[in-house]
PDB file of C-alpha atoms in Angstrom:
ATOM      1  CA  UNK A   1       0.000   0.000   0.000  1.00  0.00           C
ATOM      2  CA  UNK A   2       1.149   3.547  -0.808  1.00  0.00           C
ATOM      3  CA  UNK A   3       0.599   4.815   2.713  1.00  0.00           C
ATOM      4  CA  UNK A   4       2.619   2.004   4.235  1.00  0.00           C
ATOM      5  CA  UNK A   5       5.455   2.517   1.735  1.00  0.00           C
ATOM      6  CA  UNK A   6       5.590   6.233   2.487  1.00  0.00           C
ATOM      7  CA  UNK A   7       5.650   5.571   6.231  1.00  0.00           C
ATOM      8  CA  UNK A   8       8.375   2.965   5.695  1.00  0.00           C
ATOM      9  CA  UNK A   9      10.507   5.512   3.854  1.00  0.00           C
ATOM     10  CA  UNK A  10       9.800   8.216   6.443  1.00  0.00           C
ATOM     11  CA  UNK A  11      10.833   5.835   9.233  1.00  0.00           C
ATOM     12  CA  UNK A  12      14.344   5.451   7.819  1.00  0.00           C
ATOM     13  CA  UNK A  13      14.895   8.682   5.852  1.00  0.00           C
ATOM     14  CA  UNK A  14      12.369  11.256   7.151  1.00  0.00           C
ATOM     15  CA  UNK A  15      12.922  14.330   9.310  1.00  0.00           C
ATOM     16  CA  UNK A  16      15.632  15.734   7.047  1.00  0.00           C
ATOM     17  CA  UNK A  17      17.407  12.408   6.624  1.00  0.00           C
ATOM     18  CA  UNK A  18      17.689  11.542  10.305  1.00  0.00           C
ATOM     19  CA  UNK A  19      14.767   9.126  10.155  1.00  0.00           C
ATOM     20  CA  UNK A  20      11.400   9.116  11.877  1.00  0.00           C
ATOM     21  CA  UNK A  21      12.614   6.289  14.089  1.00  0.00           C
ATOM     22  CA  UNK A  22      14.062   8.923  16.460  1.00  0.00           C
ATOM     23  CA  UNK A  23      10.478   9.856  17.439  1.00  0.00           C
ATOM     24  CA  UNK A  24       9.823   6.263  18.542  1.00  0.00           C
ATOM     25  CA  UNK A  25      13.145   6.314  20.397  1.00  0.00           C
ATOM     26  CA  UNK A  26      12.044   9.508  22.147  1.00  0.00           C
ATOM     27  CA  UNK A  27       8.704   7.966  23.121  1.00  0.00           C
ATOM     28  CA  UNK A  28      10.525   4.983  24.615  1.00  0.00           C
ATOM     29  CA  UNK A  29      12.955   7.161  26.606  1.00  0.00           C
ATOM     30  CA  UNK A  30      10.180   9.408  27.960  1.00  0.00           C
ATOM     31  CA  UNK A  31       7.909   6.505  28.963  1.00  0.00           C
ATOM     32  CA  UNK A  32      10.710   4.527  30.655  1.00  0.00           C
ATOM     33  CA  UNK A  33      12.187   7.562  32.436  1.00  0.00           C
ATOM     34  CA  UNK A  34       8.799   8.741  33.726  1.00  0.00           C
ATOM     35  CA  UNK A  35       7.725   5.329  35.040  1.00  0.00           C
ATOM     36  CA  UNK A  36      11.050   4.651  36.791  1.00  0.00           C
ATOM     37  CA  UNK A  37      11.055   8.139  38.317  1.00  0.00           C
ATOM     38  CA  UNK A  38       7.427   7.907  39.465  1.00  0.00           C
ATOM     39  CA  UNK A  39       7.807   4.442  41.010  1.00  0.00           C
ATOM     40  CA  UNK A  40      10.955   5.525  42.876  1.00  0.00           C
ATOM     41  CA  UNK A  41       9.306   8.733  44.049  1.00  0.00           C
ATOM     42  CA  UNK A  42       6.367   6.816  45.556  1.00  0.00           C
ATOM     43  CA  UNK A  43       8.614   3.920  46.722  1.00  0.00           C
ATOM     44  CA  UNK A  44       6.543   1.373  44.781  1.00  0.00           C
ATOM     45  CA  UNK A  45       8.071  -2.100  44.535  1.00  0.00           C
ATOM     46  CA  UNK A  46       7.125  -2.811  40.903  1.00  0.00           C
ATOM     47  CA  UNK A  47      10.115  -4.521  39.213  1.00  0.00           C
ATOM     48  CA  UNK A  48       7.859  -6.249  36.680  1.00  0.00           C
ATOM     49  CA  UNK A  49       6.436  -2.927  35.476  1.00  0.00           C
ATOM     50  CA  UNK A  50       9.938  -1.436  35.192  1.00  0.00           C
ATOM     51  CA  UNK A  51      11.176  -4.347  33.085  1.00  0.00           C
ATOM     52  CA  UNK A  52       8.001  -4.115  31.008  1.00  0.00           C
ATOM     53  CA  UNK A  53       8.755  -0.517  30.063  1.00  0.00           C
ATOM     54  CA  UNK A  54      12.562  -0.845  29.662  1.00  0.00           C
ATOM     55  CA  UNK A  55      13.044  -4.125  27.766  1.00  0.00           C
ATOM     56  CA  UNK A  56      10.918  -3.249  24.675  1.00  0.00           C
ATOM     57  CA  UNK A  57      13.401  -0.474  23.923  1.00  0.00           C
ATOM     58  CA  UNK A  58      15.852  -3.163  22.818  1.00  0.00           C
ATOM     59  CA  UNK A  59      13.640  -3.657  19.762  1.00  0.00           C
ATOM     60  CA  UNK A  60      14.883  -0.285  18.490  1.00  0.00           C
ATOM     61  CA  UNK A  61      18.509  -1.428  18.602  1.00  0.00           C
ATOM     62  CA  UNK A  62      18.497  -3.108  15.136  1.00  0.00           C
ATOM     63  CA  UNK A  63      17.205   0.123  13.584  1.00  0.00           C
ATOM     64  CA  UNK A  64      19.926   2.188  15.276  1.00  0.00           C
ATOM     65  CA  UNK A  65      22.660  -0.219  14.185  1.00  0.00           C
ATOM     66  CA  UNK A  66      21.351  -0.327  10.615  1.00  0.00           C
ATOM     67  CA  UNK A  67      20.960   3.459  10.400  1.00  0.00           C
ATOM     68  CA  UNK A  68      24.536   4.173  11.464  1.00  0.00           C
ATOM     69  CA  UNK A  69      26.199   1.223   9.729  1.00  0.00           C
ATOM     70  CA  UNK A  70      28.313   1.663   6.613  1.00  0.00           C
ATOM     71  CA  UNK A  71      26.924   1.276   3.111  1.00  0.00           C
ATOM     72  CA  UNK A  72      28.306  -2.259   2.715  1.00  0.00           C
ATOM     73  CA  UNK A  73      26.724  -3.393   5.996  1.00  0.00           C
ATOM     74  CA  UNK A  74      23.413  -1.785   5.058  1.00  0.00           C
ATOM     75  CA  UNK A  75      23.397  -3.583   1.715  1.00  0.00           C
ATOM     76  CA  UNK A  76      24.083  -6.871   3.485  1.00  0.00           C
ATOM     77  CA  UNK A  77      21.165  -6.244   5.884  1.00  0.00           C
ATOM     78  CA  UNK A  78      18.776  -4.952   3.222  1.00  0.00           C
ATOM     79  CA  UNK A  79      16.623  -8.091   3.346  1.00  0.00           C
ATOM     80  CA  UNK A  80      16.047  -7.493   7.105  1.00  0.00           C
ATOM     81  CA  UNK A  81      15.121  -3.825   6.713  1.00  0.00           C
ATOM     82  CA  UNK A  82      11.380  -4.472   6.815  1.00  0.00           C
ATOM     83  CA  UNK A  83      11.781  -6.553   9.994  1.00  0.00           C
ATOM     84  CA  UNK A  84      13.774  -3.702  11.592  1.00  0.00           C
ATOM     85  CA  UNK A  85      10.910  -1.380  10.666  1.00  0.00           C
ATOM     86  CA  UNK A  86       8.188  -3.399  12.412  1.00  0.00           C
ATOM     87  CA  UNK A  87      10.116  -4.291  15.564  1.00  0.00           C
ATOM     88  CA  UNK A  88      11.321  -0.685  15.852  1.00  0.00           C
ATOM     89  CA  UNK A  89       7.731   0.589  15.878  1.00  0.00           C
ATOM     90  CA  UNK A  90       6.880  -1.945  18.594  1.00  0.00           C
ATOM     91  CA  UNK A  91       9.921  -0.778  20.573  1.00  0.00           C
ATOM     92  CA  UNK A  92       8.538   2.758  20.647  1.00  0.00           C
ATOM     93  CA  UNK A  93       4.847   2.002  21.146  1.00  0.00           C
ATOM     94  CA  UNK A  94       4.948  -0.823  23.717  1.00  0.00           C
ATOM     95  CA  UNK A  95       6.700   1.213  26.483  1.00  0.00           C
ATOM     96  CA  UNK A  96       4.057   3.919  26.133  1.00  0.00           C
ATOM     97  CA  UNK A  97       1.282   1.327  26.508  1.00  0.00           C
ATOM     98  CA  UNK A  98       3.004  -0.176  29.571  1.00  0.00           C
ATOM     99  CA  UNK A  99       3.415   3.292  31.120  1.00  0.00           C
ATOM    100  CA  UNK A 100      -0.294   4.030  30.582  1.00  0.00           C
ATOM    101  CA  UNK A 101      -1.250   0.686  32.193  1.00  0.00           C
ATOM    102  CA  UNK A 102       1.046   1.454  35.130  1.00  0.00           C
ATOM    103  CA  UNK A 103      -0.572   4.876  35.595  1.00  0.00           C
ATOM    104  CA  UNK A 104      -4.096   3.412  35.544  1.00  0.00           C
ATOM    105  CA  UNK A 105      -3.210   0.618  37.989  1.00  0.00           C
ATOM    106  CA  UNK A 106      -1.305   2.636  40.588  1.00  0.00           C
ATOM    107  CA  UNK A 107      -2.916   6.088  40.212  1.00  0.00           C
ATOM    108  CA  UNK A 108      -3.159   7.786  43.594  1.00  0.00           C
ATOM    109  CA  UNK A 109      -1.568   4.877  45.491  1.00  0.00           C
ATOM    110  CA  UNK A 110       1.556   4.865  47.633  1.00  0.00           C
ATOM    111  CA  UNK A 111       3.762   2.054  48.888  1.00  0.00           C
ATOM    112  CA  UNK A 112       2.198   2.366  52.351  1.00  0.00           C
ATOM    113  CA  UNK A 113      -1.310   1.844  50.979  1.00  0.00           C
ATOM    114  CA  UNK A 114      -0.228  -1.266  49.045  1.00  0.00           C
ATOM    115  CA  UNK A 115       1.317  -2.922  52.086  1.00  0.00           C
ATOM    116  CA  UNK A 116      -1.064  -5.341  53.816  1.00  0.00           C
ATOM    117  CA  UNK A 117      -1.906  -4.173  57.278  1.00  0.00           C
ATOM    118  CA  UNK A 118      -0.414  -6.438  59.941  1.00  0.00           C
ATOM    119  CA  UNK A 119      -2.905  -8.364  61.983  1.00  0.00           C
ATOM    120  CA  UNK A 120      -3.097  -7.024  65.532  1.00  0.00           C
ATOM    121  CA  UNK A 121      -1.379  -9.318  67.986  1.00  0.00           C
ATOM    122  CA  UNK A 122      -3.633 -10.510  70.759  1.00  0.00           C
ATOM    123  CA  UNK A 123      -2.739  -8.865  74.035  1.00  0.00           C
ATOM    124  CA  UNK A 124      -1.642 -11.350  76.670  1.00  0.00           C
ATOM    125  CA  UNK A 125      -4.076 -11.467  79.476  1.00  0.00           C
ATOM    126  CA  UNK A 126      -2.717 -10.793  82.886  1.00  0.00           C
ATOM    127  CA  UNK A 127      -2.895 -13.796  85.216  1.00  0.00           C
ATOM    128  CA  UNK A 128      -5.436 -13.371  87.959  1.00  0.00           C
ATOM    129  CA  UNK A 129      -4.253 -14.143  91.426  1.00  0.00           C
ATOM    130  CA  UNK A 130      -6.691 -15.647  93.857  1.00  0.00           C
ATOM    131  CA  UNK A 131      -6.251 -16.062  97.541  1.00  0.00           C
ATOM    132  CA  UNK A 132      -6.936 -19.390  98.939  1.00  0.00           C
ATOM    133  CA  UNK A 133      -8.748 -18.573 102.160  1.00  0.00           C
ATOM    134  CA  UNK A 134      -7.908 -21.832 103.910  1.00  0.00           C
ATOM    135  CA  UNK A 135      -4.400 -22.698 102.656  1.00  0.00           C
ATOM    136  CA  UNK A 136      -3.274 -19.042 102.133  1.00  0.00           C
ATOM    137  CA  UNK A 137      -1.815 -19.974  98.743  1.00  0.00           C
ATOM    138  CA  UNK A 138      -1.761 -17.882  95.567  1.00  0.00           C
ATOM    139  CA  UNK A 139      -3.151 -19.562  92.484  1.00  0.00           C
ATOM    140  CA  UNK A 140      -2.691 -18.369  88.937  1.00  0.00           C
ATOM    141  CA  UNK A 141      -5.619 -18.454  86.581  1.00  0.00           C
ATOM    142  CA  UNK A 142      -5.122 -19.386  82.961  1.00  0.00           C
ATOM    143  CA  UNK A 143      -5.671 -16.506  80.477  1.00  0.00           C
ATOM    144  CA  UNK A 144      -8.961 -16.536  78.623  1.00  0.00           C
ATOM    145  CA  UNK A 145      -8.521 -17.477  74.943  1.00  0.00           C
ATOM    146  CA  UNK A 146      -9.247 -14.673  72.467  1.00  0.00           C
ATOM    147  CA  UNK A 147     -11.148 -15.117  69.266  1.00  0.00           C
ATOM    148  CA  UNK A 148      -8.725 -15.493  66.332  1.00  0.00           C
ATOM    149  CA  UNK A 149      -8.438 -12.422  64.073  1.00  0.00           C
ATOM    150  CA  UNK A 150     -10.365 -12.557  60.805  1.00  0.00           C
ATOM    151  CA  UNK A 151      -8.231 -13.219  57.732  1.00  0.00           C
ATOM    152  CA  UNK A 152      -7.930 -10.315  55.303  1.00  0.00           C
ATOM    153  CA  UNK A 153      -7.641 -10.257  51.502  1.00  0.00           C
ATOM    154  CA  UNK A 154      -5.467  -8.255  49.110  1.00  0.00           C
ATOM    155  CA  UNK A 155      -8.088  -5.565  48.441  1.00  0.00           C
ATOM    156  CA  UNK A 156      -8.793  -2.142  49.916  1.00  0.00           C
ATOM    157  CA  UNK A 157     -11.294   0.690  49.978  1.00  0.00           C
ATOM    158  CA  UNK A 158      -9.593   4.103  49.763  1.00  0.00           C
ATOM    159  CA  UNK A 159     -11.671   7.014  51.115  1.00  0.00           C
ATOM    160  CA  UNK A 160     -11.281   9.750  48.492  1.00  0.00           C
ATOM    161  CA  UNK A 161     -11.841  12.691  50.863  1.00  0.00           C
ATOM    162  CA  UNK A 162      -9.374  11.639  53.588  1.00  0.00           C
ATOM    163  CA  UNK A 163      -7.244   9.063  51.649  1.00  0.00           C
ATOM    164  CA  UNK A 164      -7.826   6.679  54.554  1.00  0.00           C
ATOM    165  CA  UNK A 165      -7.621   3.020  53.523  1.00  0.00           C
ATOM    166  CA  UNK A 166      -9.696   0.064  54.774  1.00  0.00           C
ATOM    167  CA  UNK A 167      -8.555  -3.501  54.092  1.00  0.00           C
ATOM    168  CA  UNK A 168     -11.327  -5.952  53.236  1.00  0.00           C
ATOM    169  CA  UNK A 169     -11.861  -9.287  54.968  1.00  0.00           C
ATOM    170  CA  UNK A 170     -12.145 -12.775  53.547  1.00  0.00           C
ATOM    171  CA  UNK A 171     -15.808 -13.643  53.102  1.00  0.00           C
ATOM    172  CA  UNK A 172     -18.182 -10.824  54.068  1.00  0.00           C
ATOM    173  CA  UNK A 173     -17.148  -7.262  54.981  1.00  0.00           C
ATOM    174  CA  UNK A 174     -19.973  -5.143  56.426  1.00  0.00           C
ATOM    175  CA  UNK A 175     -19.704  -1.368  56.114  1.00  0.00           C
ATOM    176  CA  UNK A 176     -21.779   1.315  57.819  1.00  0.00           C
ATOM    177  CA  UNK A 177     -21.910   3.934  60.564  1.00  0.00           C
ATOM    178  CA  UNK A 178     -22.501   1.581  63.495  1.00  0.00           C
ATOM    179  CA  UNK A 179     -19.387   0.484  65.377  1.00  0.00           C
ATOM    180  CA  UNK A 180     -21.052  -2.695  66.696  1.00  0.00           C
ATOM    181  CA  UNK A 181     -22.711  -4.021  63.531  1.00  0.00           C
ATOM    182  CA  UNK A 182     -19.957  -3.499  60.945  1.00  0.00           C
ATOM    183  CA  UNK A 183     -16.453  -4.634  60.153  1.00  0.00           C
ATOM    184  CA  UNK A 184     -15.655  -1.157  58.774  1.00  0.00           C
ATOM    185  CA  UNK A 185     -17.306   1.774  60.586  1.00  0.00           C
ATOM    186  CA  UNK A 186     -17.463   5.161  58.840  1.00  0.00           C
ATOM    187  CA  UNK A 187     -18.637   7.848  61.253  1.00  0.00           C
ATOM    188  CA  UNK A 188     -20.517  10.163  58.897  1.00  0.00           C
ATOM    189  CA  UNK A 189     -24.159  11.267  59.235  1.00  0.00           C
ATOM    190  CA  UNK A 190     -24.965  10.455  55.578  1.00  0.00           C
ATOM    191  CA  UNK A 191     -23.819   6.837  55.991  1.00  0.00           C
ATOM    192  CA  UNK A 192     -26.513   4.445  57.261  1.00  0.00           C
ATOM    193  CA  UNK A 193     -25.954   2.276  60.327  1.00  0.00           C
ATOM    194  CA  UNK A 194     -25.868  -0.812  58.081  1.00  0.00           C
ATOM    195  CA  UNK A 195     -25.123   0.559  54.636  1.00  0.00           C
ATOM    196  CA  UNK A 196     -23.394  -1.963  52.358  1.00  0.00           C
ATOM    197  CA  UNK A 197     -21.832  -5.433  52.267  1.00  0.00           C
ATOM    198  CA  UNK A 198     -18.909  -6.595  50.109  1.00  0.00           C
ATOM    199  CA  UNK A 199     -18.612 -10.373  49.696  1.00  0.00           C
ATOM    200  CA  UNK A 200     -15.355 -12.046  48.613  1.00  0.00           C
ATOM    201  CA  UNK A 201     -15.557 -15.470  46.955  1.00  0.00           C
ATOM    202  CA  UNK A 202     -12.481 -17.058  45.334  1.00  0.00           C
ATOM    203  CA  UNK A 203     -10.872 -13.667  44.734  1.00  0.00           C
ATOM    204  CA  UNK A 204     -14.005 -12.057  43.253  1.00  0.00           C
ATOM    205  CA  UNK A 205     -15.855  -9.267  45.052  1.00  0.00           C
ATOM    206  CA  UNK A 206     -19.600  -8.510  44.940  1.00  0.00           C
ATOM    207  CA  UNK A 207     -21.323  -5.484  46.470  1.00  0.00           C
ATOM    208  CA  UNK A 208     -24.760  -5.637  48.139  1.00  0.00           C
ATOM    209  CA  UNK A 209     -26.862  -2.690  49.328  1.00  0.00           C
ATOM    210  CA  UNK A 210     -28.204  -3.339  52.860  1.00  0.00           C
ATOM    211  CA  UNK A 211     -31.258  -1.102  52.515  1.00  0.00           C
ATOM    212  CA  UNK A 212     -29.403   2.151  53.151  1.00  0.00           C
ATOM    213  CA  UNK A 213     -31.543   5.292  53.382  1.00  0.00           C
ATOM    214  CA  UNK A 214     -29.405   7.234  50.902  1.00  0.00           C
ATOM    215  CA  UNK A 215     -28.802   4.168  48.746  1.00  0.00           C
ATOM    216  CA  UNK A 216     -25.484   2.993  47.331  1.00  0.00           C
ATOM    217  CA  UNK A 217     -23.918   4.184  44.076  1.00  0.00           C
ATOM    218  CA  UNK A 218     -21.418   2.221  42.001  1.00  0.00           C
ATOM    219  CA  UNK A 219     -19.647   4.434  39.454  1.00  0.00           C
ATOM    220  CA  UNK A 220     -22.579   6.855  39.704  1.00  0.00           C
ATOM    221  CA  UNK A 221     -25.313   4.196  39.243  1.00  0.00           C
ATOM    222  CA  UNK A 222     -27.650   3.070  42.026  1.00  0.00           C
ATOM    223  CA  UNK A 223     -27.012  -0.472  43.259  1.00  0.00           C
ATOM    224  CA  UNK A 224     -30.361  -2.261  43.134  1.00  0.00           C
ATOM    225  CA  UNK A 225     -29.024  -5.829  42.838  1.00  0.00           C
ATOM    226  CA  UNK A 226     -25.685  -7.475  43.652  1.00  0.00           C
ATOM    227  CA  UNK A 227     -22.942  -6.253  41.293  1.00  0.00           C
ATOM    228  CA  UNK A 228     -19.392  -7.487  40.684  1.00  0.00           C
ATOM    229  CA  UNK A 229     -16.597  -5.054  41.595  1.00  0.00           C
ATOM    230  CA  UNK A 230     -13.538  -4.281  39.460  1.00  0.00           C
ATOM    231  CA  UNK A 231     -10.288  -2.480  40.264  1.00  0.00           C
ATOM    232  CA  UNK A 232     -10.791   1.294  40.235  1.00  0.00           C
ATOM    233  CA  UNK A 233     -14.573   1.262  40.824  1.00  0.00           C
ATOM    234  CA  UNK A 234     -16.017   4.183  42.820  1.00  0.00           C
ATOM    235  CA  UNK A 235     -18.506   3.371  45.605  1.00  0.00           C
ATOM    236  CA  UNK A 236     -20.572   6.248  47.019  1.00  0.00           C
ATOM    237  CA  UNK A 237     -22.153   5.972  50.487  1.00  0.00           C
ATOM    238  CA  UNK A 238     -24.071   9.178  51.131  1.00  0.00           C
ATOM    239  CA  UNK A 239     -21.421  11.920  50.852  1.00  0.00           C
ATOM    240  CA  UNK A 240     -18.516   9.471  51.194  1.00  0.00           C
ATOM    241  CA  UNK A 241     -16.662   8.222  48.104  1.00  0.00           C
ATOM    242  CA  UNK A 242     -14.593   5.042  48.297  1.00  0.00           C
ATOM    243  CA  UNK A 243     -12.215   3.735  45.622  1.00  0.00           C
ATOM    244  CA  UNK A 244     -12.068  -0.070  45.307  1.00  0.00           C
ATOM    245  CA  UNK A 245      -8.454  -1.218  44.774  1.00  0.00           C
ATOM    246  CA  UNK A 246      -7.023  -4.648  43.921  1.00  0.00           C
ATOM    247  CA  UNK A 247      -3.261  -4.293  43.182  1.00  0.00           C
TER     248      UNK A 247
END
């Protein structure tokens, strides 16, 4: 096709003879530099994302070598020129796509928010000493066993207004204003005592409205039946907005 042929020629000879490939090289450098800088700034441990944005740049190496090789070497590699063209374009475009995916996945998050919260250690109960009225001996009572802490899952609700994070529990997580009836209590007058329930099953999360007065919104739509949650969804409870996060 004429358009493809013109783009092929522009890739190697355009921009005053330098070659349009330098634009793809610039895209790669900008995407890789920004992602590495941003992840270091927020102390995010994302080695896979860094490799994903850096390694595709190697696909531009054949184009660079061909462009600056001598005439004899270029003639010898002429049959590979079209291959250099396609892999060079991938080397410039793929890092940009990886950087965009990184931004969508970790937007607004910090390393502290991604760290699972440690389970609170049960406080040892102090032994109770009893006087033996007849033998005048001191007897130590065994500490009362505490209920084991509920297991958590790798998912959070981030309160948009205060950036406070709440880790969800395995199974059901109840959310509302009441301290006694919920796993996560949000003390705000527009939040009902028993507002919403999020159920985890095999790594999937479903939201249920518990008959809240103000209702529950998911991405701006009223929740009238159970709905599956996805990373980045916005849940609105009264005047409170929560961001659902699954890194």
